[in-house]
Amino acid sequence: MSQADGNAYDYFVARHLRERRGARLAFADPWRSLTYAELDAAAGRFAAGLAAAGIERERRIALVMLDTVDFPVAFWGALRAGVVPIPINTLLPADITGYILRDSRAAALFVSAPLLEALKPAARRVGRIVISQPDARPSDFVKFLAAGNVPPMAECSADEVAFWLYSSGSTGAPKGVRHVHSSLRATADTYAANVLGLTSDDVVFSAAKLFFAYGLGNSMTFPMAVGASTVLLPDRPTPDAVLNVMRRYRPTLFAGVPTLYAALLANPGLGPGAGSNRLKICISAGEPLPEHVGQRWRDKVGVDILDGIGSTEMLHIFLSNRADDLRYGTTGKAVPGYELRIVDEAGADVADGEAGELVVRGPSAAEGYWNQREKSRRTFRGEWTHTGDTYTRDDLGYYRYCGRQDDMLKVGGIWVSPFEVEEALIAHPSVLEAAVVGHPDADDLIKPKAFVVLQESAQAEDRAALSTTLQNEVKDRIGVWKYPRWIEFVDTLPKTATGKIQRYKLRG
């Protein structure tokens, strides 16, 4: 492989022009669309804009951008120039975004106009701010693309850092995760090829956004690996907004998260294909998919949801169900190309049926965290990445999620998985969401406590009677000792900006 071939841009963009797929649709948002040839041209102009702005190779730029066609232009244009893009969660509080801008030492900020006002105080130290107008009106971004002559593509090693992603930082400051050029293709050659099986005729719609690893793979890496098309939704993915996109563009693949699938199931507009008569496959990640949600989706929509787990550190999904090997209530088996182990605190493999930490080895592991040496050492140990997730594996090789390591409860000397209790609670038709944490009883012994969000149709139910019903159902489903001793009904659950429940906020 030559140095030029090591630049991920060559494989994901330039290759399609050489292989005469330049006229194929790459991206469409509500206002604009880009073919692969148009993407290549715009990305080249973006690289020229970086050069004209004096932003040199290996410098970093921040992308706080909505999901429009400007996002892939900026991301791939930066890679083309050898500059390192950092997609940042558009839902983060301004002070956290400010921390990321300072921590990364970003040379420029590319921001969608609707997001700018809230970010102005946080962005004061950034050398240059370029504003993108989502609805295609004239903008700084358009001027940036007209800055000068298009330079040649940067020659990069496959092991050279290509981009950063910041972890969600649910229990502390976000960590800058550095990924190399070859990691993008590694996820396409493993999960996308072996689980999704996309072709150039597919149309992908991911409600999960481009700014984090799951959405980045769904909307860019995977369809672009085969010359397929992607539909982008800049707005918040409410059930109504998602169904409108499904009806308008009729995608063949839909990617969501468990919370959204549950909300869609509660929407009266959901029907076969979720509005798309071409829908072939749905995927889920971010948090484990409750068994009954998958089964209800299959019954109502007619398409299965393939649940999997990935991480920012591994870039995308490495453990997943497959269309020909699906077991709801589990996360499936290792994606071909990855190796998995479940280990105890000493690092020794545990027996099937015993809980331990899931560790993974595979080609898409990050190089490490930026300026976080100790945390890098704890997470990236040789070829193995420690996920912090607790899992069991059954005798047939299926992996079952138990919770984060710091979420596990020991009740009466027996380990209890909060997720298992939550799944039992959510199975009741009155419950929309649930979160379970440890809480001391009168003897200062830890027992499960549940926080429950009710379906809108159940708001008028007698809460005391419902609490008793839910407790009894948990006892019957998963064991008497696991039932929540207390149930508190709440309007919402605290979550990260990517939708993960922040259980530590419920422990106070």
Short mmCIF file of C-alpha atoms in Angstrom, two decimals:
data_model
loop_
_atom_site.label_atom_id
_atom_site.label_comp_id
_atom_site.label_asym_id
_atom_site.label_seq_id
_atom_site.Cartn_x
_atom_site.Cartn_y
_atom_site.Cartn_z
CA MET A 1 0.00 0.00 0.00
CA SER A 2 1.35 3.41 -0.95
CA GLN A 3 1.20 6.41 1.35
CA ALA A 4 -1.59 7.88 -0.79
CA ASP A 5 -3.62 4.68 -0.47
CA GLY A 6 -3.38 5.01 3.32
CA ASN A 7 -5.57 8.12 3.29
CA ALA A 8 -9.13 6.93 3.97
CA TYR A 9 -10.37 9.59 1.54
CA ASP A 10 -8.98 7.60 -1.37
CA TYR A 11 -11.06 4.52 -0.56
CA PHE A 12 -14.29 6.19 0.50
CA VAL A 13 -14.46 9.06 -2.00
CA ALA A 14 -11.87 9.13 -4.80
CA ARG A 15 -12.20 5.42 -5.59
CA HIS A 16 -15.81 5.84 -6.67
CA LEU A 17 -14.81 8.30 -9.37
CA ARG A 18 -12.12 5.94 -10.67
CA GLU A 19 -14.68 3.12 -10.74
CA ARG A 20 -17.27 5.30 -12.53
CA ARG A 21 -19.73 5.74 -9.70
CA GLY A 22 -19.32 9.51 -9.55
CA ALA A 23 -22.88 10.18 -10.70
CA ARG A 24 -24.43 8.12 -7.90
CA LEU A 25 -26.18 9.93 -5.05
CA ALA A 26 -24.05 10.08 -1.92
CA PHE A 27 -26.03 12.34 0.46
CA ALA A 28 -29.38 14.09 0.61
CA ASP A 29 -30.71 16.46 3.26
CA PRO A 30 -34.02 18.38 3.20
CA TRP A 31 -32.54 21.12 0.95
CA ARG A 32 -29.63 19.70 -1.02
CA SER A 33 -28.02 16.56 -2.39
CA LEU A 34 -24.52 15.52 -3.42
CA THR A 35 -23.33 12.90 -5.85
CA TYR A 36 -19.99 11.23 -5.22
CA ALA A 37 -18.41 13.44 -7.88
CA GLU A 38 -19.89 16.56 -6.28
CA LEU A 39 -18.68 15.42 -2.87
CA ASP A 40 -15.18 14.92 -4.24
CA ALA A 41 -15.17 18.38 -5.78
CA ALA A 42 -16.53 20.10 -2.67
CA ALA A 43 -14.13 18.23 -0.38
CA GLY A 44 -11.26 19.34 -2.61
CA ARG A 45 -12.40 22.94 -2.29
CA PHE A 46 -12.66 22.52 1.47
CA ALA A 47 -9.04 21.30 1.52
CA ALA A 48 -8.13 24.40 -0.48
CA GLY A 49 -9.94 26.56 2.08
CA LEU A 50 -7.93 24.97 4.89
CA ALA A 51 -4.70 25.72 3.05
CA ALA A 52 -5.75 29.32 2.38
CA ALA A 53 -6.62 29.75 6.07
CA GLY A 54 -3.15 28.55 7.04
CA ILE A 55 -4.46 25.42 8.75
CA GLU A 56 -1.64 22.97 8.21
CA ARG A 57 -1.55 19.21 8.10
CA GLU A 58 -2.11 17.45 11.46
CA ARG A 59 -3.78 20.53 12.96
CA ARG A 60 -7.25 19.95 14.36
CA ILE A 61 -10.59 21.52 13.46
CA ALA A 62 -13.88 21.22 15.36
CA LEU A 63 -17.17 20.37 13.64
CA VAL A 64 -20.27 21.40 15.60
CA MET A 65 -22.59 20.80 12.70
CA LEU A 66 -26.08 19.51 12.12
CA ASP A 67 -26.60 16.52 9.84
CA THR A 68 -26.58 18.25 6.44
CA VAL A 69 -24.43 17.72 3.36
CA ASP A 70 -21.93 20.29 4.69
CA PHE A 71 -20.87 17.80 7.37
CA PRO A 72 -19.44 15.13 5.02
CA VAL A 73 -17.85 17.88 2.90
CA ALA A 74 -16.00 19.19 5.97
CA PHE A 75 -15.11 15.77 7.37
CA TRP A 76 -13.78 14.27 4.14
CA GLY A 77 -12.25 17.56 3.03
CA ALA A 78 -10.21 17.62 6.22
CA LEU A 79 -9.03 14.03 5.74
CA ARG A 80 -8.13 14.85 2.14
CA ALA A 81 -5.89 17.65 3.44
CA GLY A 82 -4.35 15.58 6.25
CA VAL A 83 -6.10 17.84 8.79
CA VAL A 84 -7.82 16.16 11.76
CA PRO A 85 -11.59 16.80 12.08
CA ILE A 86 -13.27 16.49 15.47
CA PRO A 87 -17.05 16.01 15.26
CA ILE A 88 -18.62 17.35 18.46
CA ASN A 89 -22.00 16.47 19.89
CA THR A 90 -24.38 19.31 18.99
CA LEU A 91 -26.47 18.64 22.11
CA LEU A 92 -23.71 19.22 24.65
CA PRO A 93 -23.92 22.14 27.07
CA ALA A 94 -21.82 25.10 25.92
CA ASP A 95 -19.34 24.71 28.78
CA ILE A 96 -18.57 21.10 27.81
CA THR A 97 -18.14 22.11 24.17
CA GLY A 98 -15.82 24.86 25.38
CA TYR A 99 -13.80 22.31 27.30
CA ILE A 100 -13.44 20.17 24.16
CA LEU A 101 -12.37 23.18 22.07
CA ARG A 102 -9.70 24.05 24.64
CA ASP A 103 -8.59 20.46 25.21
CA SER A 104 -8.24 19.73 21.49
CA ARG A 105 -6.64 23.11 20.69
CA ALA A 106 -8.83 23.33 17.60
CA ALA A 107 -7.51 25.78 15.02
CA ALA A 108 -10.98 26.48 13.63
CA LEU A 109 -14.61 25.85 14.44
CA PHE A 110 -17.11 24.93 11.71
CA VAL A 111 -20.59 25.45 13.14
CA SER A 112 -24.17 25.32 11.89
CA ALA A 113 -25.82 28.73 12.20
CA PRO A 114 -28.65 27.66 14.58
CA LEU A 115 -26.02 26.44 17.07
CA LEU A 116 -23.74 29.47 17.02
CA GLU A 117 -25.33 31.82 19.53
CA ALA A 118 -25.08 29.39 22.44
CA LEU A 119 -21.46 28.61 21.56
CA LYS A 120 -20.12 32.16 21.24
CA PRO A 121 -18.72 32.36 24.80
CA ALA A 122 -17.15 28.91 24.48
CA ALA A 123 -15.59 29.65 21.09
CA ARG A 124 -13.86 32.92 21.93
CA ARG A 125 -10.40 31.38 21.90
CA VAL A 126 -10.80 29.59 18.55
CA GLY A 127 -8.79 31.28 15.84
CA ARG A 128 -11.44 31.08 13.14
CA ILE A 129 -15.19 30.39 13.06
CA VAL A 130 -16.89 29.32 9.82
CA ILE A 131 -20.69 29.29 9.78
CA SER A 132 -22.75 26.81 7.77
CA GLN A 133 -26.35 27.57 6.83
CA PRO A 134 -28.28 24.28 6.90
CA ASP A 135 -30.88 25.52 4.42
CA ALA A 136 -28.32 26.32 1.69
CA ARG A 137 -28.43 30.10 2.02
CA PRO A 138 -25.17 31.94 1.30
CA SER A 139 -22.80 31.46 4.22
CA ASP A 140 -19.23 31.58 5.47
CA PHE A 141 -19.00 27.92 4.53
CA VAL A 142 -19.76 28.63 0.87
CA LYS A 143 -17.11 31.38 0.83
CA PHE A 144 -14.64 29.00 2.50
CA LEU A 145 -15.08 26.57 -0.40
CA ALA A 146 -14.06 29.28 -2.89
CA ALA A 147 -10.75 30.10 -1.26
CA GLY A 148 -8.13 28.86 -3.70
CA ASN A 149 -6.61 26.13 -5.84
CA VAL A 150 -7.38 22.54 -4.91
CA PRO A 151 -4.25 20.85 -3.51
CA PRO A 152 -3.36 17.20 -4.12
CA MET A 153 -4.63 14.65 -1.63
CA ALA A 154 -2.34 14.34 1.38
CA GLU A 155 -0.26 11.20 1.47
CA CYS A 156 -1.01 9.49 4.77
CA SER A 157 0.01 6.30 6.49
CA ALA A 158 -2.83 3.92 7.30
CA ASP A 159 -1.66 4.23 10.93
CA GLU A 160 -1.79 8.04 10.94
CA VAL A 161 -4.40 9.73 13.12
CA ALA A 162 -7.32 10.73 10.88
CA PHE A 163 -9.94 12.14 13.25
CA TRP A 164 -10.94 12.37 16.89
CA LEU A 165 -14.21 11.63 18.64
CA TYR A 166 -14.91 12.68 22.22
CA SER A 167 -16.46 10.14 24.55
CA SER A 168 -19.81 11.05 26.07
CA GLY A 169 -18.26 11.82 29.46
CA SER A 170 -21.26 10.57 31.47
CA THR A 171 -19.26 10.48 34.73
CA GLY A 172 -16.51 12.99 34.02
CA ALA A 173 -14.88 15.20 31.43
CA PRO A 174 -15.08 13.86 27.87
CA LYS A 175 -11.99 12.08 26.57
CA GLY A 176 -10.54 12.71 23.10
CA VAL A 177 -10.41 9.33 21.31
CA ARG A 178 -7.91 9.30 18.44
CA HIS A 179 -8.67 7.08 15.43
CA VAL A 180 -6.37 6.28 12.52
CA HIS A 181 -7.20 6.21 8.81
CA SER A 182 -7.40 2.42 8.57
CA SER A 183 -10.04 2.18 11.32
CA LEU A 184 -12.75 3.55 9.03
CA ARG A 185 -12.32 0.81 6.47
CA ALA A 186 -11.88 -1.80 9.22
CA THR A 187 -15.43 -1.19 10.46
CA ALA A 188 -16.76 -1.36 6.89
CA ASP A 189 -14.92 -4.63 6.21
CA THR A 190 -16.17 -6.24 9.43
CA TYR A 191 -19.57 -5.17 10.72
CA ALA A 192 -20.89 -3.52 7.55
CA ALA A 193 -19.80 -6.31 5.22
CA ASN A 194 -20.59 -9.30 7.45
CA VAL A 195 -23.72 -8.10 9.28
CA LEU A 196 -25.37 -5.47 7.07
CA GLY A 197 -24.35 -6.67 3.61
CA LEU A 198 -25.07 -3.31 1.97
CA THR A 199 -24.89 -2.82 -1.80
CA SER A 200 -24.73 0.27 -3.99
CA ASP A 201 -28.52 0.16 -4.37
CA ASP A 202 -29.17 0.69 -0.64
CA VAL A 203 -30.45 3.89 0.95
CA VAL A 204 -29.46 4.39 4.59
CA PHE A 205 -31.20 6.54 7.19
CA SER A 206 -29.65 6.81 10.64
CA ALA A 207 -31.56 8.70 13.32
CA ALA A 208 -28.33 8.48 15.31
CA LYS A 209 -26.33 11.56 14.37
CA LEU A 210 -23.02 11.90 12.52
CA PHE A 211 -21.27 13.43 15.51
CA PHE A 212 -20.78 10.17 17.37
CA ALA A 213 -19.27 6.86 16.37
CA TYR A 214 -22.48 4.90 15.76
CA GLY A 215 -23.98 7.52 13.46
CA LEU A 216 -20.68 8.23 11.70
CA GLY A 217 -20.44 4.61 10.60
CA ASN A 218 -24.11 4.28 9.72
CA SER A 219 -24.37 7.43 7.63
CA MET A 220 -20.91 7.72 6.10
CA THR A 221 -18.49 4.83 6.41
CA PHE A 222 -20.84 1.96 5.59
CA PRO A 223 -22.82 3.36 2.64
CA MET A 224 -19.72 5.07 1.22
CA ALA A 225 -17.78 1.80 1.28
CA VAL A 226 -20.14 0.42 -1.40
CA GLY A 227 -21.28 3.58 -3.18
CA ALA A 228 -24.72 3.61 -1.56
CA SER A 229 -26.80 6.66 -0.56
CA THR A 230 -27.54 8.32 2.77
CA VAL A 231 -30.46 10.46 3.92
CA LEU A 232 -29.63 13.10 6.55
CA LEU A 233 -32.02 14.57 9.11
CA PRO A 234 -30.72 17.81 10.69
CA ASP A 235 -33.60 18.06 13.15
CA ARG A 236 -34.16 16.21 16.39
CA PRO A 237 -35.26 12.63 15.57
CA THR A 238 -38.75 12.72 17.06
CA PRO A 239 -41.03 9.83 16.06
CA ASP A 240 -43.00 12.09 13.70
CA ALA A 241 -39.83 13.48 12.06
CA VAL A 242 -38.39 9.98 11.62
CA LEU A 243 -41.59 8.62 10.08
CA ASN A 244 -41.74 11.57 7.68
CA VAL A 245 -38.24 10.78 6.44
CA MET A 246 -39.09 7.09 6.15
CA ARG A 247 -42.12 7.88 4.00
CA ARG A 248 -40.35 10.47 1.83
CA TYR A 249 -37.10 8.62 1.06
CA ARG A 250 -38.09 4.97 1.63
CA PRO A 251 -34.70 3.79 2.97
CA THR A 252 -33.66 0.16 2.95
CA LEU A 253 -31.79 0.39 6.27
CA PHE A 254 -32.82 2.29 9.40
CA ALA A 255 -30.52 2.81 12.39
CA GLY A 256 -31.84 3.92 15.76
CA VAL A 257 -31.39 3.54 19.51
CA PRO A 258 -33.63 1.59 21.92
CA THR A 259 -35.30 4.71 23.34
CA LEU A 260 -36.34 5.83 19.85
CA TYR A 261 -37.64 2.38 18.89
CA ALA A 262 -39.80 2.37 22.04
CA ALA A 263 -41.09 5.87 21.26
CA LEU A 264 -41.87 4.89 17.66
CA LEU A 265 -43.82 1.87 18.89
CA ALA A 266 -45.95 4.24 20.97
CA ASN A 267 -46.65 6.43 17.93
CA PRO A 268 -50.01 5.75 16.23
CA GLY A 269 -48.46 6.48 12.83
CA LEU A 270 -46.17 3.44 12.93
CA GLY A 271 -47.08 0.67 10.51
CA PRO A 272 -45.53 -1.89 8.16
CA GLY A 273 -42.05 -0.91 7.05
CA ALA A 274 -42.28 2.13 9.35
CA GLY A 275 -43.39 3.97 6.24
CA SER A 276 -40.84 2.49 3.81
CA ASN A 277 -41.91 -0.35 1.56
CA ARG A 278 -38.22 -0.99 0.82
CA LEU A 279 -37.08 -1.41 4.44
CA LYS A 280 -34.98 -4.58 4.78
CA ILE A 281 -33.05 -4.19 8.00
CA CYS A 282 -32.99 -2.16 11.23
CA ILE A 283 -30.11 -1.88 13.67
CA SER A 284 -29.77 -0.67 17.23
CA ALA A 285 -26.91 0.28 19.54
CA GLY A 286 -26.11 2.82 22.26
CA GLU A 287 -27.84 0.77 24.95
CA PRO A 288 -29.10 -2.82 24.93
CA LEU A 289 -32.42 -3.40 23.19
CA PRO A 290 -35.09 -4.84 25.51
CA GLU A 291 -36.34 -8.16 24.21
CA HIS A 292 -40.00 -7.15 24.06
CA VAL A 293 -39.19 -3.98 22.07
CA GLY A 294 -37.51 -6.06 19.36
CA GLN A 295 -40.37 -8.53 19.24
CA ARG A 296 -43.05 -5.82 19.11
CA TRP A 297 -41.17 -3.99 16.35
CA ARG A 298 -40.94 -7.17 14.29
CA ASP A 299 -44.68 -7.84 14.78
CA LYS A 300 -45.74 -4.29 13.90
CA VAL A 301 -43.17 -3.23 11.29
CA GLY A 302 -42.36 -6.62 9.80
CA VAL A 303 -38.57 -6.18 10.02
CA ASP A 304 -36.19 -7.36 12.72
CA ILE A 305 -33.88 -5.08 14.73
CA LEU A 306 -30.30 -6.31 14.93
CA ASP A 307 -29.04 -5.22 18.33
CA GLY A 308 -25.30 -4.73 18.82
CA ILE A 309 -22.73 -3.02 20.98
CA GLY A 310 -19.83 -0.82 19.99
CA SER A 311 -17.97 2.03 21.61
CA THR A 312 -16.23 5.27 20.78
CA GLU A 313 -12.96 3.48 21.55
CA MET A 314 -13.69 0.72 19.00
CA LEU A 315 -15.39 3.12 16.54
CA HIS A 316 -18.39 0.91 15.82
CA ILE A 317 -20.16 -2.36 16.57
CA PHE A 318 -18.04 -5.43 17.33
CA LEU A 319 -20.69 -7.67 18.92
CA SER A 320 -24.05 -8.10 17.23
CA ASN A 321 -27.04 -10.17 16.30
CA ARG A 322 -27.30 -11.10 12.64
CA ALA A 323 -30.28 -11.59 10.36
CA ASP A 324 -29.57 -15.32 10.15
CA ASP A 325 -28.62 -15.65 13.82
CA LEU A 326 -30.90 -13.48 15.94
CA ARG A 327 -31.78 -13.92 19.59
CA TYR A 328 -33.67 -11.05 21.18
CA GLY A 329 -32.57 -10.29 24.73
CA THR A 330 -28.93 -10.91 23.82
CA THR A 331 -26.31 -8.83 22.00
CA GLY A 332 -25.57 -11.79 19.73
CA LYS A 333 -22.06 -12.99 18.93
CA ALA A 334 -18.72 -11.48 17.94
CA VAL A 335 -18.66 -9.70 14.60
CA PRO A 336 -16.22 -11.54 12.26
CA GLY A 337 -12.85 -9.83 12.59
CA TYR A 338 -13.16 -9.26 16.35
CA GLU A 339 -12.30 -11.46 19.32
CA LEU A 340 -14.12 -11.22 22.65
CA ARG A 341 -13.38 -12.37 26.18
CA ILE A 342 -15.16 -12.00 29.51
CA VAL A 343 -12.67 -11.55 32.34
CA ASP A 344 -12.65 -11.17 36.12
CA GLU A 345 -10.87 -8.46 38.10
CA ALA A 346 -7.57 -10.31 37.77
CA GLY A 347 -7.92 -10.50 33.98
CA ALA A 348 -8.65 -14.24 33.88
CA ASP A 349 -11.37 -15.64 31.65
CA VAL A 350 -14.58 -16.53 33.49
CA ALA A 351 -16.69 -19.61 32.83
CA ASP A 352 -19.82 -19.47 30.67
CA GLY A 353 -22.70 -18.12 32.70
CA GLU A 354 -20.48 -16.06 35.00
CA ALA A 355 -20.41 -12.27 34.82
CA GLY A 356 -17.26 -10.31 34.05
CA GLU A 357 -15.90 -7.42 32.04
CA LEU A 358 -16.15 -7.64 28.26
CA VAL A 359 -12.83 -7.05 26.49
CA VAL A 360 -12.36 -6.92 22.73
CA ARG A 361 -9.56 -7.21 20.21
CA GLY A 362 -9.98 -5.98 16.66
CA PRO A 363 -8.68 -3.75 13.85
CA SER A 364 -10.65 -0.58 14.66
CA ALA A 365 -9.33 0.08 18.18
CA ALA A 366 -8.36 3.68 18.84
CA GLU A 367 -4.76 4.76 19.22
CA GLY A 368 -5.55 6.08 22.70
CA TYR A 369 -6.92 9.08 24.55
CA TRP A 370 -5.53 12.56 24.04
CA ASN A 371 -3.55 13.75 27.07
CA GLN A 372 -5.03 10.99 29.26
CA ARG A 373 -2.10 8.61 29.74
CA GLU A 374 -3.40 6.77 32.81
CA LYS A 375 -6.87 6.27 31.35
CA SER A 376 -5.32 5.09 28.08
CA ARG A 377 -3.33 2.48 29.97
CA ARG A 378 -6.40 1.21 31.80
CA THR A 379 -8.53 0.95 28.66
CA PHE A 380 -6.06 -0.08 25.94
CA ARG A 381 -3.99 -2.98 27.26
CA GLY A 382 -1.85 -4.38 24.49
CA GLU A 383 -4.20 -5.56 21.73
CA TRP A 384 -7.21 -5.73 24.07
CA THR A 385 -9.62 -2.89 24.75
CA HIS A 386 -11.47 -2.95 28.09
CA THR A 387 -15.06 -1.86 27.59
CA GLY A 388 -16.21 -1.38 31.21
CA ASP A 389 -19.36 -3.38 30.32
CA THR A 390 -20.38 -6.42 32.34
CA TYR A 391 -21.51 -9.42 30.30
CA THR A 392 -22.25 -13.11 30.54
CA ARG A 393 -21.95 -15.67 27.73
CA ASP A 394 -24.22 -18.70 27.53
CA ASP A 395 -23.20 -22.19 26.45
CA LEU A 396 -24.33 -21.45 22.88
CA GLY A 397 -22.00 -18.46 22.60
CA TYR A 398 -24.57 -15.64 22.90
CA TYR A 399 -23.57 -12.61 24.94
CA ARG A 400 -25.97 -10.97 27.38
CA TYR A 401 -25.52 -7.47 28.78
CA CYS A 402 -25.62 -7.02 32.56
CA GLY A 403 -24.73 -3.33 32.94
CA ARG A 404 -21.75 -1.10 33.39
CA GLN A 405 -19.19 -2.36 35.90
CA ASP A 406 -19.97 0.43 38.33
CA ASP A 407 -23.74 -0.14 38.00
CA MET A 408 -23.82 -3.78 39.18
CA LEU A 409 -25.56 -4.45 42.51
CA LYS A 410 -24.82 -7.14 45.08
CA VAL A 411 -28.09 -8.08 46.79
CA GLY A 412 -28.00 -10.73 49.49
CA GLY A 413 -24.55 -11.76 48.31
CA ILE A 414 -25.73 -12.30 44.72
CA TRP A 415 -24.89 -10.01 41.78
CA VAL A 416 -27.92 -8.33 40.23
CA SER A 417 -27.89 -6.63 36.83
CA PRO A 418 -29.79 -3.32 36.79
CA PHE A 419 -30.52 -3.83 33.11
CA GLU A 420 -32.18 -7.18 33.79
CA VAL A 421 -34.54 -5.55 36.31
CA GLU A 422 -35.18 -2.64 33.95
CA GLU A 423 -36.03 -5.01 31.11
CA ALA A 424 -38.55 -6.81 33.31
CA LEU A 425 -40.17 -3.50 34.26
CA ILE A 426 -40.31 -2.20 30.67
CA ALA A 427 -42.07 -5.38 29.60
CA HIS A 428 -45.20 -4.10 31.38
CA PRO A 429 -47.42 -2.18 28.92
CA SER A 430 -47.75 0.81 31.28
CA VAL A 431 -43.99 1.45 31.43
CA LEU A 432 -42.13 3.52 28.85
CA GLU A 433 -38.69 3.67 30.50
CA ALA A 434 -37.04 2.50 33.70
CA ALA A 435 -33.73 2.89 35.51
CA VAL A 436 -32.56 0.84 38.48
CA VAL A 437 -29.90 1.79 41.04
CA GLY A 438 -28.76 0.58 44.43
CA HIS A 439 -30.33 2.16 47.53
CA PRO A 440 -29.73 1.41 51.23
CA ASP A 441 -32.60 -0.07 53.24
CA ALA A 442 -33.30 0.49 56.94
CA ASP A 443 -30.39 -1.80 57.82
CA ASP A 444 -28.08 0.03 55.39
CA LEU A 445 -28.05 -2.94 53.03
CA ILE A 446 -28.16 -2.23 49.29
CA LYS A 447 -31.34 -3.18 47.46
CA PRO A 448 -32.70 -2.26 43.99
CA LYS A 449 -34.65 0.95 43.59
CA ALA A 450 -36.48 1.73 40.34
CA PHE A 451 -37.29 5.04 38.67
CA VAL A 452 -40.13 4.57 36.19
CA VAL A 453 -41.48 6.74 33.36
CA LEU A 454 -45.03 5.76 32.42
CA GLN A 455 -46.59 5.58 28.99
CA GLU A 456 -48.87 8.53 28.30
CA SER A 457 -51.86 6.18 28.31
CA ALA A 458 -50.99 5.03 31.87
CA GLN A 459 -50.70 8.43 33.53
CA ALA A 460 -54.05 8.10 35.28
CA GLU A 461 -53.39 4.66 36.80
CA ASP A 462 -53.29 4.19 40.57
CA ARG A 463 -49.56 4.47 41.37
CA ALA A 464 -49.62 2.37 44.56
CA ALA A 465 -51.42 -0.50 42.86
CA LEU A 466 -49.16 -0.27 39.83
CA SER A 467 -46.05 -0.38 42.05
CA THR A 468 -47.25 -3.64 43.60
CA THR A 469 -48.06 -5.08 40.19
CA LEU A 470 -44.63 -4.18 38.83
CA GLN A 471 -42.83 -5.61 41.84
CA ASN A 472 -44.72 -8.89 41.54
CA GLU A 473 -44.02 -9.14 37.81
CA VAL A 474 -40.27 -8.69 38.38
CA LYS A 475 -40.37 -11.43 41.01
CA ASP A 476 -42.15 -13.77 38.63
CA ARG A 477 -39.95 -12.98 35.64
CA ILE A 478 -36.41 -12.93 37.01
CA GLY A 479 -36.36 -13.88 40.72
CA VAL A 480 -37.74 -12.81 44.07
CA TRP A 481 -34.50 -11.26 45.35
CA LYS A 482 -34.19 -8.98 42.30
CA TYR A 483 -37.42 -7.02 42.61
CA PRO A 484 -37.19 -3.24 43.27
CA ARG A 485 -37.98 -2.53 46.92
CA TRP A 486 -38.96 1.02 46.00
CA ILE A 487 -40.51 2.39 42.80
CA GLU A 488 -40.50 6.13 42.14
CA PHE A 489 -42.52 7.45 39.22
CA VAL A 490 -40.81 10.30 37.35
CA ASP A 491 -41.48 12.37 34.25
CA THR A 492 -38.03 11.85 32.69
CA LEU A 493 -34.74 10.06 33.32
CA PRO A 494 -31.38 11.87 33.30
CA LYS A 495 -29.45 11.01 30.15
CA THR A 496 -26.27 11.91 28.33
CA ALA A 497 -26.56 13.90 25.12
CA THR A 498 -26.36 10.59 23.23
CA GLY A 499 -29.33 9.13 25.12
CA LYS A 500 -27.64 6.88 27.68
CA ILE A 501 -29.21 6.82 31.14
CA GLN A 502 -27.05 8.51 33.79
CA ARG A 503 -27.77 6.19 36.73
CA TYR A 504 -25.21 7.92 38.94
CA LYS A 505 -27.51 10.96 39.07
CA LEU A 506 -30.25 8.79 40.56
CA ARG A 507 -28.14 7.43 43.40
CA GLY A 508 -28.10 10.58 45.51
#
